[in-house]
PDB file of C-alpha atoms in Angstrom:
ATOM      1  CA  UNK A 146       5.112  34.667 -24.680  1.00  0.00           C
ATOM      2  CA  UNK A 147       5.801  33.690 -20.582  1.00  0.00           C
ATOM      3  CA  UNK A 148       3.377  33.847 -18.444  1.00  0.00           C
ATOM      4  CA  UNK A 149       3.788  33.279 -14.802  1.00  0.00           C
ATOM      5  CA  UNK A 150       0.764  31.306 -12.483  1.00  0.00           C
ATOM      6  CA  UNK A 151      -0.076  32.432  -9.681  1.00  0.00           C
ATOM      7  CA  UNK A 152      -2.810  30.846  -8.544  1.00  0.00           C
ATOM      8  CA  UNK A 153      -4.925  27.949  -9.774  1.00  0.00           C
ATOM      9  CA  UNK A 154      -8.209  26.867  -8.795  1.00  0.00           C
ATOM     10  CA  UNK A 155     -11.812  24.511  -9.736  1.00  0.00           C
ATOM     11  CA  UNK A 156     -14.532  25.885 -11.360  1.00  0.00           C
ATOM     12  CA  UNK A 157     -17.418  23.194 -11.069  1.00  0.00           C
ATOM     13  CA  UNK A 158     -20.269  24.418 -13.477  1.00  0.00           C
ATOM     14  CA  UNK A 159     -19.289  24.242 -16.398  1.00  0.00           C
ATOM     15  CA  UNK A 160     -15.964  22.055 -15.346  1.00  0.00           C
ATOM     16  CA  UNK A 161     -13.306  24.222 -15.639  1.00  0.00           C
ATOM     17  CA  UNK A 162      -9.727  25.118 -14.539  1.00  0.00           C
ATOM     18  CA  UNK A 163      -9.202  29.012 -13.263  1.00  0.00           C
ATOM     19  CA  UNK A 164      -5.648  29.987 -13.627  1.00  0.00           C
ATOM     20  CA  UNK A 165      -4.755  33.587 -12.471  1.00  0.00           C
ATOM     21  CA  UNK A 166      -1.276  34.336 -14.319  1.00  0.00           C
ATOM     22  CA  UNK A 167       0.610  37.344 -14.686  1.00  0.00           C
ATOM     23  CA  UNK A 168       2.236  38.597 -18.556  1.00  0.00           C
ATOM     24  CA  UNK A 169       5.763  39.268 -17.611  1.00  0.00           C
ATOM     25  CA  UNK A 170       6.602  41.492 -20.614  1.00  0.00           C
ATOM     26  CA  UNK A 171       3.341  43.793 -19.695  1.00  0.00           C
ATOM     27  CA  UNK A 172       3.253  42.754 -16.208  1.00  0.00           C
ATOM     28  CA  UNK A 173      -0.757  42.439 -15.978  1.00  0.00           C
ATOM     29  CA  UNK A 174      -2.407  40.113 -14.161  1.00  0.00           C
ATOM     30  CA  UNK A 175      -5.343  38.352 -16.124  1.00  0.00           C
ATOM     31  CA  UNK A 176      -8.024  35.198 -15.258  1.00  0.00           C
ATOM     32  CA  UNK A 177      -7.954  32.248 -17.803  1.00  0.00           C
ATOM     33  CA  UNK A 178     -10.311  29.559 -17.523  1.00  0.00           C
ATOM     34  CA  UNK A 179      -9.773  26.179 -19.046  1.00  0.00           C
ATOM     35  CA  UNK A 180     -12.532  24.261 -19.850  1.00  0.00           C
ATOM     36  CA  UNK A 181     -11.929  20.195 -18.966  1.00  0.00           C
ATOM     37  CA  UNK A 182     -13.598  18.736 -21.244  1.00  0.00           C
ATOM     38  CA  UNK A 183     -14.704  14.907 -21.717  1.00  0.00           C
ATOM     39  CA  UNK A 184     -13.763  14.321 -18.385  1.00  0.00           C
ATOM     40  CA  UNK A 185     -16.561  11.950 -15.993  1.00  0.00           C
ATOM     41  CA  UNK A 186     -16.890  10.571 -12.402  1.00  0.00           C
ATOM     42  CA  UNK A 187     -15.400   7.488 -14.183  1.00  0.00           C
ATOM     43  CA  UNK A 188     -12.140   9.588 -15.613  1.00  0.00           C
ATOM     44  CA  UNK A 189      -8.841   8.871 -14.958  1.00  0.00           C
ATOM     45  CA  UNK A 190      -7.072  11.911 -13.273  1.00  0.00           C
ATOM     46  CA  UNK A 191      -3.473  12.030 -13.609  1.00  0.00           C
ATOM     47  CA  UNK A 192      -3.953  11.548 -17.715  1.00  0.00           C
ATOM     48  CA  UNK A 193      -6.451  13.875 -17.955  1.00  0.00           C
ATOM     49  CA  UNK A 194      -4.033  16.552 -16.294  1.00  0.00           C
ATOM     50  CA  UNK A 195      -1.278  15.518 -18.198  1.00  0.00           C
ATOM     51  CA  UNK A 196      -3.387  15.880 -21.357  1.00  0.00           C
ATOM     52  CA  UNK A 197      -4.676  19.026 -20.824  1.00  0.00           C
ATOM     53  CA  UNK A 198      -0.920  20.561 -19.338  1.00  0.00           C
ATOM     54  CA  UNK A 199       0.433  19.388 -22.406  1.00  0.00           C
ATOM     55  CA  UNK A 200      -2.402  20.716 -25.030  1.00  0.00           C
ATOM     56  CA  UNK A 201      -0.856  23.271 -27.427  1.00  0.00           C
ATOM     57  CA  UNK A 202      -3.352  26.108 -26.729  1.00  0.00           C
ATOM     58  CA  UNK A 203      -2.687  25.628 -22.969  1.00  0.00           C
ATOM     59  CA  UNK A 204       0.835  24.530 -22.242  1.00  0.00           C
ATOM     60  CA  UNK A 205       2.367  28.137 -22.079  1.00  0.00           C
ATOM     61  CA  UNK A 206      -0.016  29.450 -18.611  1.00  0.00           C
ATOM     62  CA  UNK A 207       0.211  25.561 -17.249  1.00  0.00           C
ATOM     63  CA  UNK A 208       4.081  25.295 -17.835  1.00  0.00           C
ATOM     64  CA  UNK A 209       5.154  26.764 -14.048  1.00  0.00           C
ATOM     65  CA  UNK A 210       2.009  24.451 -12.461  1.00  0.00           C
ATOM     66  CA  UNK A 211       3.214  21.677 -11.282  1.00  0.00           C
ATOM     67  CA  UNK A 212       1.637  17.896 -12.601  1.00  0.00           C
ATOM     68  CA  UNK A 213       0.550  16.992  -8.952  1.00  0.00           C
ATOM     69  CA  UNK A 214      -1.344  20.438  -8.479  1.00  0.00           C
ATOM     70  CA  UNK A 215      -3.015  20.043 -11.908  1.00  0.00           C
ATOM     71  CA  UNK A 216      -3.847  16.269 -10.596  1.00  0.00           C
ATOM     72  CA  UNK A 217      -5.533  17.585  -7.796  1.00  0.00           C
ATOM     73  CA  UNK A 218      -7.945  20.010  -9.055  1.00  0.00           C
ATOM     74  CA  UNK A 219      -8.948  17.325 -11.284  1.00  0.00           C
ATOM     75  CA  UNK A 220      -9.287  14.988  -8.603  1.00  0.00           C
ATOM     76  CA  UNK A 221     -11.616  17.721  -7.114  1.00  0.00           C
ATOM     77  CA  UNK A 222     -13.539  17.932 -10.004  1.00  0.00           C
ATOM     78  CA  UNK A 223     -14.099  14.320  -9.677  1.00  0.00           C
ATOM     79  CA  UNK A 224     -15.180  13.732  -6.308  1.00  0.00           C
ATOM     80  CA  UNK A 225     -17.762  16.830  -7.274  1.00  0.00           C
ATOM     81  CA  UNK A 226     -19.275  14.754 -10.246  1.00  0.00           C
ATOM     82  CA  UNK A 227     -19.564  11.995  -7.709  1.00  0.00           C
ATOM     83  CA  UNK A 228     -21.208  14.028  -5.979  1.00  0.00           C
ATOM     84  CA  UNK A 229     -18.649  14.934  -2.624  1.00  0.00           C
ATOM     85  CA  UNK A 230     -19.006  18.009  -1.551  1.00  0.00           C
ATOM     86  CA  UNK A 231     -15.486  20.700  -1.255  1.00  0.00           C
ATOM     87  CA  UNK A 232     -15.097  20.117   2.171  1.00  0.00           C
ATOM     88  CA  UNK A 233     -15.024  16.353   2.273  1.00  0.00           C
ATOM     89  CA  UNK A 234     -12.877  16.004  -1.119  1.00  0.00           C
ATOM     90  CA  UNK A 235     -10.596  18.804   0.882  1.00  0.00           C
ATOM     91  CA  UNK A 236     -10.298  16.918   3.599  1.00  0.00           C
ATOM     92  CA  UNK A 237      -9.318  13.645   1.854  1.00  0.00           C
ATOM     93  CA  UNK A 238      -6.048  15.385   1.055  1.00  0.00           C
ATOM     94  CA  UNK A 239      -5.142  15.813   4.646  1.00  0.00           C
ATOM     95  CA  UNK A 240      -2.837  13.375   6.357  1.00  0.00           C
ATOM     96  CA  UNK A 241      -4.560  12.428   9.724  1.00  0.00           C
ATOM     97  CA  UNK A 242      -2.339  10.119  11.987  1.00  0.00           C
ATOM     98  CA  UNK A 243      -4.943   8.408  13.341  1.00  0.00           C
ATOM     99  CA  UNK A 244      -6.931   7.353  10.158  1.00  0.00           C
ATOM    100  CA  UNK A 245      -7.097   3.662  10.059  1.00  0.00           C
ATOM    101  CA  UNK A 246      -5.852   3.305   6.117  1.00  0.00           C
ATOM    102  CA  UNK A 247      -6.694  -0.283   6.295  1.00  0.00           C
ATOM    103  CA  UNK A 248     -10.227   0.706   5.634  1.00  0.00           C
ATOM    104  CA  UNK A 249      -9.823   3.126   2.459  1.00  0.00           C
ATOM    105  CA  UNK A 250     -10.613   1.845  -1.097  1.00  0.00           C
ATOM    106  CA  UNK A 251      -7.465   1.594  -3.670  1.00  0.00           C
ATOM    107  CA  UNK A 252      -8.205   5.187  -4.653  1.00  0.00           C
ATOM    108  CA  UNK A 253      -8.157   6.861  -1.293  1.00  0.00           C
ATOM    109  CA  UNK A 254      -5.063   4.530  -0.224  1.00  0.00           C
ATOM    110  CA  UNK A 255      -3.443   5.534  -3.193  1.00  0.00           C
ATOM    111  CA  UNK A 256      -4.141   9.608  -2.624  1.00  0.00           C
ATOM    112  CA  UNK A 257      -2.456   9.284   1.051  1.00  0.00           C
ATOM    113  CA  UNK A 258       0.365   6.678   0.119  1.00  0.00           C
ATOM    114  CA  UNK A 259       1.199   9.666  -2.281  1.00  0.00           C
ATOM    115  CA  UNK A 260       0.835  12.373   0.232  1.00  0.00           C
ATOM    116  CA  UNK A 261       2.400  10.890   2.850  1.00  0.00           C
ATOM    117  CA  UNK A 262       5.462  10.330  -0.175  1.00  0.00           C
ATOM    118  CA  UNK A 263       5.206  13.875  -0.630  1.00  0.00           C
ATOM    119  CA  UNK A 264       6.074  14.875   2.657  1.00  0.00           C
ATOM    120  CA  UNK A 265       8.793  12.575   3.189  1.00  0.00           C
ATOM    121  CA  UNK A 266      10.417  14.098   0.257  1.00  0.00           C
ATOM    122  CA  UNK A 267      10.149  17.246   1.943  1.00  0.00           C
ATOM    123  CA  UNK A 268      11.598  16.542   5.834  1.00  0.00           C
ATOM    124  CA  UNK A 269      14.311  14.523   3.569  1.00  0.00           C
ATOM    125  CA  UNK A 270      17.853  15.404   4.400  1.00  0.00           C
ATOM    126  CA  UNK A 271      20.345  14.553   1.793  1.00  0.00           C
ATOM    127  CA  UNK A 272      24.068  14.522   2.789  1.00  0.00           C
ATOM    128  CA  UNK A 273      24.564  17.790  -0.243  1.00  0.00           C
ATOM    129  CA  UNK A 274      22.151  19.803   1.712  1.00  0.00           C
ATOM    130  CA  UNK A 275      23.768  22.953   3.688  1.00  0.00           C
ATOM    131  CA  UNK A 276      22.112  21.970   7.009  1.00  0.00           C
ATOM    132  CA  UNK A 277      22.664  18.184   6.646  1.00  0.00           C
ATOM    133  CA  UNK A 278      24.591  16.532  10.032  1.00  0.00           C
ATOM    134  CA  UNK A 279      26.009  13.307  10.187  1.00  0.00           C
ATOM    135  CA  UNK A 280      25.388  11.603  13.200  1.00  0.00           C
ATOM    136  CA  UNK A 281      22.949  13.374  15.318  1.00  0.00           C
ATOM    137  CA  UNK A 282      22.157  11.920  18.993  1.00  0.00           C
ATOM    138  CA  UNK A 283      18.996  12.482  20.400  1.00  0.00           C
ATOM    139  CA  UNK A 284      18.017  11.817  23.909  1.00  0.00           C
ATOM    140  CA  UNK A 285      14.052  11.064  24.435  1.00  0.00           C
ATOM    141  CA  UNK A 286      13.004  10.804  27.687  1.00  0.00           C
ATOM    142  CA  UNK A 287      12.517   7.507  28.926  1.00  0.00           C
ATOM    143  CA  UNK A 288       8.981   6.133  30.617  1.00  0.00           C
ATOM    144  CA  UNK A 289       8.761   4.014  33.152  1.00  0.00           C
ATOM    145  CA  UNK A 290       8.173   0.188  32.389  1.00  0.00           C
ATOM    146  CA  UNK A 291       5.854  -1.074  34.188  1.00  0.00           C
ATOM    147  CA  UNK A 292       5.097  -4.697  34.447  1.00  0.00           C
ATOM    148  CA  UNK A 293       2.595  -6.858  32.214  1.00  0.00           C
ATOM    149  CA  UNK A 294       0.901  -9.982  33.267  1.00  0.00           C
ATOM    150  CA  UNK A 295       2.568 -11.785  30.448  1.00  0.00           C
ATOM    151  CA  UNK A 296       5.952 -11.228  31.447  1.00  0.00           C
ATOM    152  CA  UNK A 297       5.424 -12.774  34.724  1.00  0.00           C
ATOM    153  CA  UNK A 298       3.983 -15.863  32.910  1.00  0.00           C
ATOM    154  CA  UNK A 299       6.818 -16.275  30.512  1.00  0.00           C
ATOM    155  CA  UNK A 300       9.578 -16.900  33.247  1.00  0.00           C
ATOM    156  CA  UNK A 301       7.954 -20.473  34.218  1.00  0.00           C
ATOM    157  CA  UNK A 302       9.799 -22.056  31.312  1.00  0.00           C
ATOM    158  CA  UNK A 303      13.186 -20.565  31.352  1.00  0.00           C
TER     159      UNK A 303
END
């Protein structure tokens, strides 16, 4: 059978995946929800969703998710048995450029290093890509230097 996923989502009690596919040979549109089970606060994400996109009963309506999506939600799931709530595990996926990273644990270094990895992939122009230009010249405006007090004190000795 193929099945096509269109949506995925968390279900947090009882622990569960929801997957919204569609049949292609009938073309309906069902709900499945996978249970996660034997999966703690203490859990290791990324095998846990590679276990459970590669278990036989649910491999066919997990085949078009991608491993990073499926890494997330259980991420999610996670930082709910730790007892986050949506909006603060949702907001650990954002990239905010003024976030000092030097004060995030492994984990939450980790989840942005692979973000921020993510969407350099993305902006990434290769030289095979049809809008790829060699050479490009940009002007940015320049600002006006004004003089520091160290540079003044640096010319005694030369």
């Amino acid at each position: 059978m193929s099945f096509e996923a269109k949506r995925c989502g968390v279900q947090f009690s009882p622990p569960a995946l929801v997957v919204i596919y569609e049949d292609k040979e009938t073309k309906h549109v069902r709900k499945r929800i996978i249970p996660v089970r034997n999966f703690s606060k203490y859990s290791d994400y990324g095998m846990a969703a590679e276990k459970l996109k590669n278990h036989p009963r649910h491999r066919d309506y997990l085949e078009a998710v991608p491993q990073s999506q499926l890494e997330k939600l259980h991420l999610i799931l996670r930082d709910h048995m730790e007892g986050l709530s949506l909006e603060r595990s949702l907001a650990s996926f954002r990239l905010d450029p003024d976030e000092d990273l030097n004060k995030l644990d492994d984990d939450g270094l980790a989840r942005k290093k692979g973000q921020m990895d993510e969407l350099f992939e993305r902006n990434r122009r290769c030289k095979d890509d049809p809008d790829f230009v060699y050479d490009v010249e940009r002007d940015f405006g320049k600002t006006a230097q004004g003089k520091c007090s160290w540079d003044e004190e640096s010319d005694d000795g030369f």
